[in-house]
Amino acid sequence: MSYMNIAAAMREALAVIDVEDISPVEACDKYLFIADTGGVVKFDSSIAPYMRKPLERAFSRQCRELGLVGSARSTKTKTLLDGVVFYRVWQNPCDILLIFATQKTAHGYSDKELGRMVRNTEPLQKLQTGNRHDDGIERKRFRNDSTVTINSATNDALSAQGYGVVIFTDYDRAEDDGNGAGGNEGDKFGRGSKRTLQAGSDGITIAEASPSRTPIKDQEGLKPHQAPRATGITAIYNDGTCEVWYWPCPHCDKWFMAKWECLQWEDGKPDTAKVVCPCCGESIYPDEKHDINLAGDYMFPGEVDENGIRQVIEQPDLYRSSFWFEGLCAAFNDWGDMVKEYIVAVEHYEKFGDESKLQVFFNTTVGRPYTPIAVDSELTGENLQDRATNYQLPQGVAPADTRFLLATIDVQGGANSRFDVQVMAFAEHCQWQPIDRFQILLNEQRMEAGEPQRVQPHVYVDDWLPIIDKVINKEYAIDGTDLTIVPRLTLCDSGGSDNENGEGNTTFHAYQFYRELQKKGLENRFLLLKGNPRAFREKEWDGWTKISEPDSSSDHPMAARGDIPLLNINSNVVKSSVYSSMMNEQSDSPRYFRPPFWAKQDWYNGLLSEEKNDKGQWYCPKGKNNEPFDHAQYAFAGLWHTRAMAIDWDKPPNWAAPLNINVNVSMRGEHTTASQPRKRKRVISRGLT
C-alpha cells in the first residue's frame, strides 16, 4: 500500500481550505460561470442588481428563511441556485438540498446546469474529487465533504436527513405538500425548514418562483407591500419582510415601486413604451433602465412615504426575509415586447373570452399573481335568471335569429344511468341560448315483460341507439316560422362511470355506437369528446380542442384502432371562456349568453356550480350538480372545432347561413341528415406473383 507524502497531503489540505475574505456578490462576480444555451457565461450581478440583496441575505445569520417572488427572464433562479451553491460549497461547506418541481427537471439541472457551473468555476474545480461516483446526477460530493443533493419534493427527500441549505426552485409548479410514500405530510417549505434546524443560525431554507397560484376571494386587510393572498410562493412572501424593489426617479429623486402600471405607451405603438414617474410625471426611457436598476433598492413596508421620500425606520426581524420585483425591471424583459404581449393577451380575451394568455402574462412576464374574473365575480344564478325575461321562449323552440344548433350529451352510468342532453341555439357571432334539456332514461327497443328498460350506456351498446332519433335527428321549431332546424353537431362525452360494482365499459360502447353511425352515414353529425387538459401545452396558448384517434386495439379486437376521432378539450381554458361569456352584459357582443326563460333556479345554480382552486383550475365542490356547466363547455368546444368563431358572417357556411338558405333548416319531416354511408374497402388478395 502506498501512502501520500506529507507535502502532497499539505497541498491537498490547503486546496480544501483555500478560502478568501470576499462577499457572496463579489465572489460570484469574480469567479462564477453559469450555464447558458450550449455553453457557459461569466456571471455578472450588474445585469440584475435586484438579485444582489437576496443573495447577500441568504448568507446572513439573522435570516433563516428566504422567499423571492419575481418575473421570468430575470436570472433569479441562476442567482439563488448557482450563486448560493457556489459560495456555500466553497466558503462554508455543508450538505445542500436542491428541490425541483419534478424529478425530470432536477436531473436536467444537475446534468447540464450544475455540472457546467462546477467544471468552469475555478474554486469548485479545485474541490472536485475526481471520482466518478462523486459526480452523479442526484448527488455531487466535494473534497471538503460538502454534498449537493438534487431531488424533487418527495416525502423521502424532505425527511430524516439534515442539511445546511435547502432551496426550492420554481416553487409554485409543484404541490405545496410533499408527495410519494406516506401521502400528504404537510407544507413542503415548512418541512424543508425543519431539515436546517440542526445547522442553527448557519442554516437557511430558500424558495423562489414566478407566482402562479390563484388569489382567494377575500383580499380585505392587506398590509402595505403584501401581494394578493394566495398559496404557494405568494404566501411565503406575505409572511416575510415583504421587501419590494424601488427605483429612484432620475428627475425628482423620489422613490417609487417599479410596477407594471408605471409603463405607458401610445395606442397601437408598443415600441413607444416608457416609464412615467408617479411622483413628478417625467418620462424614463428604455435606455435608462440599466442605470436606474443599478440605483434601485429593496424597501421595507413604510420605508418610503406617500411622497416618495425614503425614511429611516427600525429594521424588522429578518428571520423570514421576502423579496418581490416585477418584470418591469427584469434584466431580459424589453418594455416594448411586454406591451406587445399584453396587447395580444387582451385581444385574445376579447375575441375568445379566454384569460389564459392574460394569466401567463401577469404570472411570468410581470411576476404577479393573476386574479381570474371568476374569482372577483359577483355573478349569481339569480342575476342570470333576471336577465332571462328578455328571451321568453318556451322550451324546445329556437329563436328566430338562430343560425345553427349544437346538442351535447353527458353520459351517466351506475345506478342512475342515463343520457343527459342539452341543446343550444347559436345566432350570429355565436351568441348562445339553451333551448332544450332532457334525459334519455329508457330504451323502447329493449323490452322485458312488455316494459322498456332503463338505458345502461356502460352495459348495452343498443342503449345508445335512441340518441339517433331523440337527439341527432330531432327537429326544433323556429320561433315565428313554420320551419324546423336540426342540430349541426351532437357532441357526446366518451366516458361516464361504470356501475356500482365497477363493471361495464362506457367508452368501448361509445366507439361501437360511432361505428353504427358510420354505417348510417351520420358520423359527420356526431363527435365523441373528452376533457383532457394534459393533451395541451401548459405554459402557452395551445387552443381549445384537439382531435386524436385513439388506438386501443391491443386491449380488445373491437376497441378503437385509430379509426374513431376523439375531441380532446382543454377543459380549464374552455370553462373560463364560458364563464366570461356569462359575465358579459353587452347584448350585441360575440358569445353573449341569452339565459333561457324556461329554466329553473336549480339549472342556473348548476351553470355556476364550479369554482377555481388555488391553481386556477375549475373544480366542482362536493354535492353540487355541474351538468349545465359541463354542457356549456362541450358546446363551446364544438364552436372551436367547427371554427364557428372564425365565421365571416357576410359569407357564412351553409350550416350557419340565414334560415332561407340554411342546410339544416326545412319544413317538418323533410330533413335529410344522413350522408352517403361509408363502405368498407374490400382488399382482395392476388396471391404471390
XYZ file of C-alpha atoms in Angstrom:
689
model
C 0.000 0.000 0.000
C 1.365 3.405 -0.984
C 0.974 6.445 1.243
C 0.797 10.142 0.368
C 3.840 12.083 1.499
C 3.468 15.000 3.892
C 3.985 17.669 1.228
C 1.253 16.243 -1.017
C -1.121 15.911 1.924
C -0.466 19.524 2.896
C -1.073 20.720 -0.674
C -4.401 18.879 -0.811
C -5.453 20.166 2.593
C -4.558 23.734 1.663
C -6.604 23.421 -1.536
C -9.618 22.414 0.514
C -9.289 25.364 2.905
C -8.351 27.821 0.166
C -10.969 30.405 1.164
C -10.967 34.137 0.579
C -12.357 37.098 2.509
C -14.941 38.112 -0.073
C -18.694 38.782 -0.059
C -21.133 36.489 -1.905
C -21.870 39.029 -4.659
C -18.184 39.884 -5.134
C -17.278 36.191 -5.218
C -19.898 35.408 -7.845
C -18.820 38.348 -9.986
C -15.168 37.292 -9.701
C -15.346 33.510 -10.115
C -18.772 32.168 -11.040
C -19.525 30.818 -14.501
C -23.095 29.747 -15.245
C -24.563 27.555 -17.951
C -26.002 29.246 -20.998
C -27.563 27.823 -24.146
C -24.932 25.341 -25.238
C -22.080 26.731 -23.137
C -21.140 28.885 -20.151
C -21.006 32.632 -19.498
C -19.476 34.757 -16.768
C -21.907 35.718 -14.021
C -22.421 39.484 -13.738
C -24.606 40.821 -10.925
C -24.851 44.246 -12.569
C -27.190 42.698 -15.150
C -29.725 42.014 -12.398
C -28.979 44.308 -9.434
C -32.285 43.312 -7.821
C -30.713 39.900 -7.091
C -27.778 41.258 -5.087
C -29.587 41.826 -1.799
C -31.386 38.430 -1.825
C -28.020 36.736 -2.477
C -26.331 38.600 0.375
C -29.293 37.950 2.710
C -29.021 34.218 2.008
C -25.746 34.264 3.987
C -26.921 36.448 6.862
C -27.153 34.626 10.198
C -30.199 36.763 11.001
C -32.059 35.138 8.118
C -33.227 31.510 8.390
C -35.868 31.523 5.630
C -35.971 33.420 2.340
C -38.714 33.778 -0.275
C -38.359 35.502 -3.633
C -41.218 36.397 -5.992
C -40.286 37.679 -9.422
C -40.861 37.540 -13.136
C -39.360 35.113 -15.592
C -36.259 36.042 -17.625
C -34.729 37.758 -14.611
C -31.776 35.484 -13.540
C -33.472 34.842 -10.173
C -33.036 31.065 -10.454
C -29.432 31.277 -11.619
C -28.518 33.598 -8.763
C -30.228 31.745 -5.929
C -29.236 28.270 -7.102
C -25.836 28.607 -8.718
C -24.742 31.572 -6.617
C -25.720 30.076 -3.262
C -24.369 26.608 -4.106
C -21.050 28.005 -5.318
C -20.415 30.309 -2.378
C -21.629 27.857 0.257
C -19.638 24.878 -1.043
C -16.503 26.989 -1.350
C -16.673 29.215 1.739
C -18.848 27.357 4.225
C -19.070 23.633 3.351
C -22.275 21.833 4.261
C -24.883 19.479 2.867
C -27.186 21.243 0.400
C -30.572 20.040 -0.875
C -31.971 21.436 -4.134
C -35.677 20.727 -4.671
C -37.213 20.955 -8.154
C -40.810 20.683 -9.338
C -40.196 17.275 -10.938
C -37.516 14.617 -10.995
C -37.025 15.296 -14.706
C -36.184 18.975 -14.196
C -33.952 18.031 -11.257
C -31.927 15.653 -13.411
C -31.784 18.182 -16.258
C -30.384 20.868 -13.956
C -27.845 18.525 -12.422
C -26.550 17.275 -15.745
C -26.468 20.494 -17.751
C -26.538 23.485 -15.417
C -24.845 22.429 -12.199
C -22.307 20.227 -13.947
C -21.157 23.014 -16.255
C -21.028 25.509 -13.399
C -18.801 23.252 -11.274
C -16.461 22.397 -14.141
C -15.955 26.033 -15.145
C -15.830 27.836 -11.779
C -12.231 27.781 -10.523
C -12.764 27.399 -6.736
C -15.124 24.473 -7.359
C -12.800 22.879 -9.897
C -10.218 22.515 -7.134
C -12.772 20.870 -4.855
C -13.784 18.116 -7.267
C -12.690 14.693 -6.035
C -12.109 13.211 -9.472
C -14.121 10.137 -8.506
C -16.969 9.288 -10.868
C -19.264 8.210 -8.059
C -18.894 11.699 -6.502
C -20.296 13.342 -9.652
C -23.694 11.690 -10.013
C -26.975 13.020 -11.343
C -28.651 13.097 -7.930
C -25.655 13.882 -5.724
C -22.347 15.703 -6.075
C -19.695 15.399 -3.381
C -16.662 17.666 -2.968
C -13.257 17.260 -1.336
C -14.225 19.445 1.614
C -17.049 16.953 2.342
C -19.752 19.299 1.106
C -22.513 17.476 -0.796
C -25.224 18.793 -3.111
C -28.318 16.601 -3.420
C -30.719 17.255 -6.308
C -34.286 15.966 -5.975
C -37.994 16.742 -6.256
C -40.329 17.427 -3.325
C -40.973 13.834 -2.317
C -41.666 12.877 1.268
C -38.428 10.882 1.339
C -36.370 13.868 0.162
C -37.828 16.064 2.918
C -37.437 13.531 5.708
C -34.784 12.160 8.055
C -31.599 13.874 6.830
C -30.402 17.306 7.945
C -28.978 19.990 5.644
C -27.309 23.350 5.965
C -29.193 24.754 2.963
C -32.494 23.727 1.346
C -33.531 25.523 -1.853
C -36.904 25.162 -3.594
C -36.880 26.398 -7.171
C -39.987 27.126 -9.257
C -41.916 26.599 -6.033
C -45.436 27.013 -7.432
C -45.026 24.357 -10.118
C -45.376 21.504 -7.611
C -47.884 20.811 -4.860
C -47.327 22.615 -1.563
C -47.462 19.254 0.195
C -44.852 16.569 -0.391
C -45.711 13.514 -2.421
C -44.729 9.882 -2.616
C -44.690 7.261 0.127
C -46.532 8.412 3.233
C -49.114 10.517 1.406
C -49.747 14.117 2.424
C -47.266 15.102 5.134
C -47.770 18.869 5.163
C -46.262 22.092 3.861
C -43.053 21.375 1.967
C -41.431 24.732 2.778
C -42.001 24.216 6.494
C -40.649 20.684 6.282
C -37.619 21.921 4.362
C -37.011 24.482 7.087
C -37.065 21.694 9.687
C -34.220 19.990 7.803
C -31.958 23.003 8.514
C -32.681 23.369 12.248
C -29.620 21.456 13.381
C -27.424 23.883 11.424
C -28.537 26.664 13.766
C -28.099 30.211 12.514
C -25.914 28.826 9.733
C -28.882 27.050 8.136
C -31.323 28.541 5.647
C -34.336 27.492 3.559
C -34.924 29.336 0.283
C -37.849 29.339 -2.174
C -38.170 31.220 -5.443
C -40.776 31.282 -8.222
C -42.883 33.314 -10.552
C -46.291 33.267 -8.847
C -48.903 31.053 -10.499
C -51.452 30.334 -7.762
C -54.876 31.967 -7.969
C -55.636 34.543 -5.247
C -58.500 33.757 -2.905
C -61.714 35.789 -2.939
C -61.152 37.531 0.417
C -58.496 40.217 -0.035
C -59.565 42.584 2.728
C -56.993 43.898 5.181
C -53.893 43.514 3.014
C -50.912 45.319 4.513
C -48.537 47.577 2.547
C -46.301 45.665 0.124
C -48.292 42.431 0.518
C -49.250 40.541 -2.636
C -52.821 39.311 -3.222
C -53.493 36.438 -0.821
C -52.754 33.081 -2.406
C -50.999 29.840 -1.603
C -47.501 28.876 -2.705
C -44.670 31.355 -3.095
C -47.033 34.298 -2.537
C -47.966 33.029 0.922
C -44.278 32.593 1.796
C -43.626 36.167 0.652
C -46.568 37.651 2.560
C -45.394 36.031 5.806
C -41.935 37.580 5.494
C -40.409 41.046 5.463
C -42.231 41.981 2.206
C -39.405 43.969 0.644
C -40.282 45.447 -2.773
C -37.919 46.750 -5.470
C -37.982 50.550 -5.823
C -36.430 52.899 -8.323
C -35.206 56.457 -7.675
C -36.543 58.854 -10.297
C -33.595 60.443 -12.171
C -35.632 63.666 -12.462
C -37.038 64.268 -8.971
C -35.001 61.793 -6.872
C -38.221 60.394 -5.375
C -38.565 56.644 -4.871
C -41.366 54.615 -6.483
C -42.223 50.928 -6.868
C -41.142 49.531 -10.239
C -44.590 48.201 -11.176
C -46.261 47.359 -14.486
C -48.709 50.247 -14.029
C -45.827 52.735 -14.399
C -45.483 51.767 -18.077
C -47.244 53.931 -20.677
C -47.350 53.865 -24.479
C -49.119 55.404 -27.444
C -52.130 53.495 -28.793
C -51.026 50.928 -31.334
C -47.339 51.723 -30.790
C -45.803 49.309 -28.251
C -42.307 50.484 -29.131
C -43.102 53.874 -27.570
C -43.299 52.250 -24.124
C -41.748 54.304 -21.355
C -41.945 54.530 -17.568
C -43.671 57.581 -16.122
C -42.643 58.595 -12.615
C -45.773 58.632 -10.418
C -44.241 61.434 -8.340
C -43.275 64.034 -10.962
C -44.769 62.669 -14.195
C -41.459 62.761 -16.066
C -40.597 60.044 -18.564
C -37.925 57.375 -18.163
C -36.897 55.646 -21.392
C -35.673 52.090 -22.041
C -32.030 53.124 -22.439
C -32.124 54.421 -18.838
C -33.343 51.121 -17.395
C -29.887 49.707 -16.615
C -28.793 52.811 -14.701
C -31.937 53.123 -12.578
C -31.741 49.407 -11.832
C -28.212 49.912 -10.517
C -29.509 52.743 -8.334
C -32.550 50.763 -7.167
C -33.034 49.101 -3.802
C -35.435 46.933 -1.835
C -37.594 48.775 0.668
C -39.388 47.530 3.752
C -43.075 48.431 4.187
C -43.256 52.048 5.354
C -39.675 52.848 4.386
C -40.863 55.103 1.548
C -43.626 57.588 2.394
C -46.516 58.660 0.144
C -44.331 61.457 -1.273
C -41.603 59.062 -2.401
C -39.146 60.083 0.315
C -37.094 57.359 1.972
C -37.486 57.243 5.740
C -35.225 55.910 8.474
C -37.099 53.024 10.085
C -36.331 50.296 12.566
C -35.204 47.159 10.771
C -37.775 44.362 11.150
C -36.996 40.791 12.121
C -35.171 39.172 9.196
C -35.859 35.542 10.222
C -38.049 35.146 7.131
C -36.831 37.600 4.526
C -39.005 38.007 1.454
C -38.467 39.970 -1.750
C -40.645 40.911 -4.734
C -39.675 42.521 -8.005
C -41.764 42.799 -11.165
C -40.941 42.288 -14.826
C -40.572 45.999 -15.456
C -37.053 45.809 -14.032
C -36.248 42.230 -15.147
C -32.945 42.021 -16.965
C -34.150 40.469 -20.211
C -37.636 41.997 -20.423
C -37.914 44.585 -23.175
C -40.637 47.122 -22.363
C -41.940 47.205 -25.919
C -42.136 43.417 -26.013
C -44.022 43.425 -22.718
C -46.599 45.796 -24.162
C -46.950 43.692 -27.312
C -47.531 40.578 -25.243
C -50.111 42.394 -23.135
C -51.991 43.696 -26.181
C -52.082 40.218 -27.730
C -53.387 38.773 -24.452
C -56.139 41.397 -24.186
C -57.178 40.916 -27.815
C -57.245 37.166 -27.309
C -59.510 37.586 -24.296
C -61.829 39.948 -26.153
C -62.020 37.563 -29.105
C -62.454 34.260 -27.271
C -63.269 35.127 -23.658
C -60.192 33.142 -22.636
C -57.947 34.517 -19.875
C -55.077 32.045 -20.273
C -52.790 34.468 -22.113
C -53.504 37.216 -19.599
C -52.652 34.829 -16.782
C -49.366 33.824 -18.416
C -48.519 37.479 -18.979
C -49.120 38.576 -15.390
C -47.703 35.433 -13.752
C -44.485 35.106 -15.739
C -43.783 38.351 -17.597
C -44.966 40.726 -14.864
C -44.341 38.383 -11.918
C -47.658 38.983 -10.178
C -50.498 36.690 -9.053
C -53.352 36.857 -11.558
C -56.922 37.086 -10.300
C -59.332 35.458 -12.797
C -62.651 37.112 -13.494
C -64.455 34.174 -11.882
C -62.758 34.847 -8.530
C -63.668 38.537 -8.490
C -67.113 37.907 -9.938
C -70.353 38.566 -8.089
C -72.304 36.607 -10.709
C -75.157 34.507 -9.299
C -77.886 32.296 -10.675
C -80.400 34.952 -9.654
C -78.558 37.563 -11.759
C -78.733 35.349 -14.825
C -82.354 34.388 -14.255
C -83.337 38.056 -14.030
C -81.800 38.566 -17.480
C -83.934 35.725 -18.911
C -87.037 37.930 -19.110
C -85.678 39.282 -22.413
C -85.851 35.816 -24.015
C -89.308 34.476 -23.246
C -89.492 31.428 -25.481
C -90.951 28.089 -24.402
C -88.648 25.109 -24.014
C -87.932 23.382 -27.324
C -88.296 26.460 -29.555
C -85.317 28.080 -31.292
C -85.080 31.901 -31.577
C -85.944 33.459 -34.931
C -82.310 34.551 -35.497
C -80.869 31.061 -34.963
C -78.089 30.064 -37.355
C -77.243 26.595 -36.003
C -77.811 24.212 -33.103
C -75.311 22.195 -31.094
C -76.524 19.277 -28.988
C -74.449 17.955 -26.093
C -74.720 14.696 -24.180
C -73.325 13.893 -20.747
C -73.222 10.123 -20.211
C -74.055 8.829 -16.738
C -73.531 5.226 -15.682
C -74.157 3.433 -12.422
C -77.470 3.202 -10.570
C -78.806 6.439 -12.117
C -77.621 5.656 -15.635
C -78.930 7.959 -18.364
C -78.050 10.266 -21.210
C -78.324 13.892 -20.065
C -78.986 16.072 -23.127
C -78.878 19.816 -23.701
C -79.400 21.725 -26.955
C -78.059 25.229 -27.613
C -79.107 27.646 -30.351
C -76.433 29.951 -31.754
C -77.115 33.226 -33.543
C -74.680 35.476 -35.402
C -71.336 35.979 -33.640
C -72.036 32.784 -31.677
C -74.463 34.338 -29.231
C -75.928 31.332 -27.463
C -79.222 30.366 -25.894
C -80.077 26.953 -24.394
C -83.409 25.851 -25.897
C -83.900 22.345 -24.543
C -82.796 19.977 -21.850
C -83.968 16.423 -21.235
C -82.844 12.948 -20.249
C -82.953 9.700 -22.172
C -83.888 7.195 -19.495
C -85.494 4.326 -21.408
C -84.695 2.245 -24.461
C -88.045 1.353 -26.025
C -86.291 -1.177 -28.257
C -85.090 -3.255 -25.285
C -88.156 -4.680 -23.600
C -88.595 -7.016 -20.657
C -92.057 -8.225 -19.597
C -93.518 -5.706 -22.021
C -91.738 -2.772 -20.365
C -88.982 -0.624 -21.904
C -85.791 -0.918 -19.896
C -83.663 1.820 -18.378
C -80.684 2.687 -20.533
C -77.344 1.441 -19.275
C -74.729 3.026 -21.572
C -71.951 1.139 -19.797
C -73.590 -2.273 -20.321
C -75.553 -2.330 -23.595
C -74.398 -0.963 -26.943
C -78.017 -0.930 -28.181
C -78.922 1.533 -25.440
C -77.043 4.186 -27.413
C -79.362 3.872 -30.436
C -82.133 6.169 -29.069
C -79.662 9.059 -29.469
C -80.212 8.956 -33.235
C -83.896 9.890 -33.213
C -84.039 11.757 -29.909
C -81.002 13.968 -30.449
C -79.177 13.765 -33.788
C -82.312 13.865 -35.965
C -84.557 15.818 -33.598
C -86.327 18.798 -35.197
C -86.846 22.066 -33.338
C -89.452 24.654 -34.243
C -88.119 28.118 -35.081
C -89.982 30.984 -33.454
C -92.298 32.867 -35.818
C -91.922 30.412 -38.720
C -93.239 27.063 -39.947
C -89.675 25.832 -40.289
C -87.678 23.452 -38.131
C -83.962 23.056 -37.587
C -81.839 20.019 -36.673
C -78.519 20.088 -34.773
C -75.415 20.863 -36.783
C -73.449 18.544 -34.485
C -74.024 16.381 -31.433
C -71.087 16.256 -29.018
C -71.067 13.356 -26.586
C -68.918 12.547 -23.581
C -66.970 9.381 -24.360
C -66.615 8.399 -20.706
C -69.103 8.077 -17.892
C -68.997 5.950 -14.771
C -69.496 2.195 -14.685
C -71.998 0.530 -12.372
C -71.644 0.325 -8.612
C -69.567 -2.838 -8.953
C -67.137 -1.178 -11.350
C -68.459 -3.258 -14.241
C -69.127 -2.120 -17.788
C -67.273 -0.102 -20.391
C -68.874 3.167 -21.466
C -66.009 4.203 -23.740
C -65.984 0.885 -25.598
C -69.730 1.164 -26.270
C -69.347 4.786 -27.385
C -66.888 3.636 -30.041
C -69.242 0.865 -31.146
C -72.071 3.374 -31.469
C -69.896 5.635 -33.621
C -69.254 2.728 -35.980
C -73.015 2.214 -36.230
C -73.394 5.870 -37.211
C -70.781 5.378 -39.925
C -72.947 2.659 -41.427
C -75.931 5.024 -41.421
C -74.000 7.986 -42.843
C -74.465 10.042 -39.655
C -70.881 10.169 -38.402
C -70.462 13.800 -39.556
C -73.241 14.829 -37.164
C -71.805 13.170 -34.067
C -68.489 13.572 -32.266
C -67.142 11.927 -29.140
C -65.230 14.150 -26.763
C -63.191 14.028 -23.594
C -61.986 16.614 -21.106
C -58.228 16.162 -21.388
C -56.088 19.191 -20.389
C -52.952 17.020 -20.449
C -53.148 16.950 -24.243
C -52.300 20.663 -24.294
C -49.134 22.603 -23.535
C -49.288 24.061 -20.046
C -47.385 27.318 -20.309
C -48.540 28.664 -23.640
C -51.698 29.072 -25.674
C -52.497 25.765 -27.336
C -56.098 26.062 -28.472
C -59.361 24.796 -27.036
C -59.608 21.390 -28.681
C -57.554 18.771 -30.489
C -58.651 15.742 -32.471
C -56.923 12.470 -31.666
C -57.557 8.983 -32.997
C -57.015 6.578 -30.094
C -55.755 3.087 -30.711
C -56.535 0.535 -28.027
C -56.859 -2.451 -30.321
C -54.297 -4.320 -28.231
C -56.837 -4.359 -25.382
C -59.782 -5.624 -27.423
C -60.199 -6.501 -31.115
C -63.305 -4.256 -31.382
C -61.850 -1.280 -29.494
C -60.706 1.950 -31.156
C -57.956 1.269 -33.638
C -57.198 4.733 -34.971
C -60.495 4.869 -36.882
C -62.592 6.974 -34.483
C -61.995 10.716 -33.955
C -61.980 11.915 -30.351
C -62.220 15.602 -29.498
C -59.895 16.416 -26.577
C -60.966 19.503 -24.630
C -58.665 21.953 -22.901
C -61.231 21.987 -20.091
C -59.838 24.723 -17.885
C -59.492 27.175 -20.760
C -62.890 26.405 -22.289
C -64.735 26.662 -18.969
C -63.138 30.053 -18.326
C -64.417 31.224 -21.708
C -67.918 30.002 -20.878
C -67.831 31.892 -17.595
C -66.538 35.059 -19.264
C -69.388 34.957 -21.758
C -71.933 34.708 -18.932
C -70.285 37.694 -17.237
C -70.742 39.801 -20.359
C -73.814 42.049 -20.227
C -73.419 43.679 -23.660
C -76.205 42.089 -25.687
C -74.601 42.865 -29.062
C -71.200 41.321 -28.289
C -69.813 37.961 -29.501
C -70.748 34.854 -27.477
C -73.293 36.805 -25.467
C -75.286 34.442 -23.241
C -79.068 34.609 -23.568
C -80.473 32.975 -20.420
C -83.401 30.627 -21.121
C -86.750 31.738 -19.706
C -87.919 28.146 -19.210
C -85.009 27.049 -16.983
C -85.498 26.740 -13.223
C -83.286 28.051 -10.442
C -81.500 24.717 -9.945
C -80.393 24.772 -13.590
C -78.879 28.244 -13.160
C -77.187 27.133 -9.952
C -75.677 24.202 -11.872
C -74.396 26.599 -14.515
C -72.435 28.416 -11.794
C -71.635 25.365 -9.669
C -67.886 25.185 -10.307
C -65.178 27.286 -8.682
C -61.482 27.891 -9.256
C -58.934 26.404 -6.892
C -55.631 27.984 -5.865
C -54.019 26.831 -9.120
C -56.702 28.455 -11.246
C -58.265 25.119 -12.200
C -62.013 24.608 -12.265
C -63.487 22.065 -9.878
C -66.957 21.124 -8.666
C -67.430 21.270 -4.878
C -68.776 18.067 -3.418
C -72.555 17.768 -3.520
C -73.106 20.269 -6.342
C -74.570 19.496 -9.769
C -72.340 20.786 -12.558
C -74.054 19.203 -15.577
C -75.323 22.512 -17.074
C -71.779 23.918 -16.906
C -70.363 20.758 -18.492
C -72.881 21.032 -21.332
C -71.870 24.631 -21.963
C -68.225 23.552 -22.032
C -68.997 20.860 -24.613
C -70.891 23.363 -26.766
C -68.011 25.860 -26.685
C -65.644 23.039 -27.646
C -67.968 22.460 -30.602
C -67.673 26.134 -31.550
C -63.905 25.824 -31.688
C -63.944 22.523 -33.560
C -66.346 23.806 -36.235
C -64.438 27.106 -36.461
C -67.707 28.917 -35.794
C -65.958 31.791 -34.013
C -63.949 32.499 -37.172
C -67.009 32.716 -39.447
C -67.291 35.706 -41.761
C -70.981 36.387 -41.178
C -71.243 38.083 -44.572
C -70.171 34.770 -46.151
C -71.192 32.048 -43.687
C -71.003 28.317 -44.437
C -74.305 26.717 -45.439
C -74.885 25.308 -41.937
C -74.653 28.803 -40.391
C -76.472 30.680 -43.150
C -79.770 32.584 -42.774
C -82.828 30.377 -42.392
C -83.928 30.594 -46.032
C -80.696 29.028 -47.307
C -79.543 27.038 -44.263
C -78.842 23.374 -44.999
C -80.197 22.298 -41.591
C -83.494 24.200 -41.897
C -86.551 22.720 -43.589
C -90.231 22.012 -43.184
C -91.011 19.436 -40.505
C -90.342 15.901 -41.693
C -88.354 16.968 -44.766
C -84.838 16.955 -43.289
C -82.036 14.827 -44.699
C -79.315 14.342 -42.107
C -77.509 11.275 -43.436
C -74.689 11.480 -45.922
C -73.788 8.620 -48.242
C -72.907 5.702 -45.930
C -69.230 4.861 -45.993
C -68.418 1.460 -47.439
C -65.559 -0.561 -46.101
C -62.923 -1.103 -48.724
C -62.539 -4.729 -49.672
C -58.996 -5.933 -50.189
C -58.746 -8.985 -52.445
C -55.530 -10.920 -52.345
C -53.999 -11.615 -55.740
C -51.685 -14.185 -54.288
C -47.991 -14.370 -54.890
C -46.651 -13.475 -58.305
